[in-house]
């Protein structure tokens, strides 16, 4: 017997289709039913590759007693945060206000009359443990509270609403006037500190922070941090650590330790796109570590093999868990990726195993539940022997050599994972939905890697994905966020607009003679401005003006999380568009956007590195006008606030013009003079 979620397209929602809980998807009918029946809404938000979401689905959400009480006393709604990040953002903020922390699954108890949450948490166990109440006990207490404590409920909700509205408006502090040059230095210093290695906690990629830290190294700020060392170390941690799949490419979500050894094994498209771009930028900035190039190439090979649809777009994610046999009831975390010492002894020659142990953290006792996650001991080139050993491990995992395996079909759910006769190990489930924002991050990474490493194949892959979005993600002229097996759906949100416009501009930057990408960016920016720009406040709302009716507040995303903030990216895009079109309206919007978020940049710079990246673009924007040949020689260099424009007619005896805002410098007679002007222009503010 299945519930309503069986009819949805989301893999995450369908994973709950056989729960005895009478789940609804988020829809007008569900909200109206809860209100008519005066039932508090149990709102549960997660995503398909979330480990603790999977745990809770198998425990509390599969329990008959809990389901009976839930169905009688609450209206349960499931939301895929990857489909509706706008809903997730609001209730996550409420959770953080209530508890001081966040995470998924996000479980909120919501008043049906106004959709305001009055209690929220993350994972709730079936029985009391981890200093958390048992779930049935919690449900009973909250229903009793809802029925008997109406005055307290009203007061509690009023506090939450006021906090959400205050956060959404972001009123500036009149006494907090910081000069932009000081603000940029403060932002760089604070955010470089955030990614400085420490000796505790989990290790996340945090690429928006790393990108800001890298672009700030050109300023030579007086600082307690060595920006070049910090940004290089972040690249080494990523490319050498267990967070990278050294056998088959692709980066895992994060590691559960400060040493970058043992990952949480899911692979997310958004991480991989950002890391590819960051490693390419590090390389172009002069840190030409072979491990960076190997990780970029390996990740793009994984993308082509496992994460690219026949139509050219990219899938969203691969789960952390997988089955070791088809008979298993529950999958095991990391099973697809880790190696027992006995397996290594069986698969490799003694010489290969010895050398693997010299270059990777491999031991009989292992580093993850008795098995081995591969982590490199030092940078540099891997020996031919070790590459051959890794090739054998690839065959053991996939049942084929990498060269012979152009595509590896996705397991779309647990049933498919267990029923197919896989030639190697049973793979993790792949969430095959197309998310515009995440595809855009990968397109940007591919475009930058193509330019830096001079690999035309990378550009071809990026262009095919971008063209799929341009050709299939519009319904009645409106941009759509998702695509499920050829069907576009859900109106695009601010991150989809901002990141896809950035991707189009990055494609243009990789081949500036091609105006096609720029024209598409200009057209999409017009729609973005029309439906999501806040005339009163400045900046972009998360959702369109005609798609926000079911939200308590209309937020403007400024904080960076695992992905860069929509407004940070959007404001940088506006500056780039101004450079490339000479249309000062874009610059007016950029200025208004930065003004809108200046208070948060001053008071909490660690929250918003992408806004500081936008501020860098705003203050140091530079346009190089030159020939195709000359620009192509400059594109691979690290010039973080430069746009390129191909011109046919240059002044006599000139190799190019360097322009800043409304003026151009004297034409450069030599490449050396041009580069000198560019460096000065990029550091002028």
Coordinates of N, CA and C in Angstrom, one line a residue, residues 34 37-41 69 72-75 109-113 118 138-154 157:
X34 N -5.4 21.0 6.1 CA -4.9 21.2 7.5 C -5.7 22.3 8.1
X37 N -9.4 21.2 8.9 CA -9.5 20.2 10.0 C -8.8 20.7 11.3
X38 N -8.2 21.9 11.2 CA -7.5 22.4 12.4 C -6.5 21.4 12.9
X39 N -5.7 20.9 12.0 CA -4.6 20.0 12.3 C -3.3 20.7 12.2
X40 N -2.4 20.6 13.2 CA -1.1 21.2 13.0 C -0.4 20.4 11.9
X41 N 0.4 21.1 11.1 CA 1.2 20.4 10.0 C 2.5 19.9 10.6
X69 N -0.9 7.6 15.1 CA -1.1 8.9 15.9 C -0.9 10.1 15.0
X72 N -3.9 10.7 12.7 CA -5.1 11.2 13.4 C -5.0 12.6 13.9
X73 N -3.8 13.0 14.2 CA -3.6 14.3 14.9 C -2.8 15.4 14.2
X74 N -2.2 15.0 13.1 CA -1.4 16.0 12.3 C -1.7 15.8 10.8
X75 N -1.3 16.8 10.0 CA -1.3 16.7 8.6 C 0.1 16.6 8.2
X109 N 7.0 21.7 13.2 CA 5.5 21.6 13.6 C 4.9 23.0 13.3
X110 N 3.9 23.1 12.4 CA 3.5 24.3 11.8 C 2.0 24.6 12.1
X111 N 1.7 25.8 12.4 CA 0.3 26.2 12.6 C -0.4 26.2 11.3
X112 N -1.6 25.5 11.2 CA -2.2 25.5 9.8 C -2.8 26.8 9.4
X113 N -3.1 27.7 10.3 CA -3.8 28.9 9.9 C -2.9 29.9 9.3
X118 N 6.0 26.4 15.3 CA 6.0 26.6 16.7 C 7.0 25.7 17.4
X138 N 7.1 12.8 21.6 CA 7.1 14.2 21.2 C 5.8 14.6 20.5
X139 N 5.3 13.8 19.6 CA 4.1 14.1 18.9 C 2.9 14.3 19.9
X140 N 2.8 13.4 20.9 CA 1.7 13.5 21.9 C 1.8 14.9 22.7
X141 N 3.1 15.2 23.1 CA 3.3 16.4 23.8 C 2.9 17.7 23.0
X142 N 3.3 17.7 21.7 CA 3.1 18.8 20.9 C 1.6 19.0 20.5
X143 N 0.9 17.9 20.3 CA -0.5 18.0 20.0 C -1.3 18.5 21.3
X144 N -0.8 18.1 22.4 CA -1.4 18.6 23.7 C -1.2 20.1 23.8
X145 N 0.1 20.5 23.5 CA 0.4 21.9 23.6 C -0.5 22.7 22.6
X146 N -0.6 22.2 21.4 CA -1.4 22.9 20.4 C -2.8 23.1 20.8
X147 N -3.4 22.1 21.5 CA -4.8 22.1 21.9 C -5.0 23.0 23.2
X148 N -4.1 23.0 24.1 CA -4.4 23.5 25.4 C -3.6 24.8 25.8
X149 N -2.6 25.2 25.0 CA -1.8 26.4 25.3 C -1.9 27.4 24.2
X150 N -3.1 27.8 23.9 CA -3.3 28.7 22.8 C -2.7 30.1 23.0
X151 N -2.7 30.7 24.2 CA -2.1 32.0 24.4 C -0.6 31.9 24.2
X152 N 0.0 30.9 24.8 CA 1.5 30.7 24.7 C 1.9 30.4 23.2
X153 N 1.0 29.7 22.5 CA 1.2 29.4 21.1 C 1.3 30.7 20.3
X154 N 0.3 31.5 20.5 CA 0.2 32.8 19.8 C 1.5 33.7 20.1
X157 N 4.5 32.1 18.3 CA 4.5 32.3 16.9 C 4.9 33.8 16.5

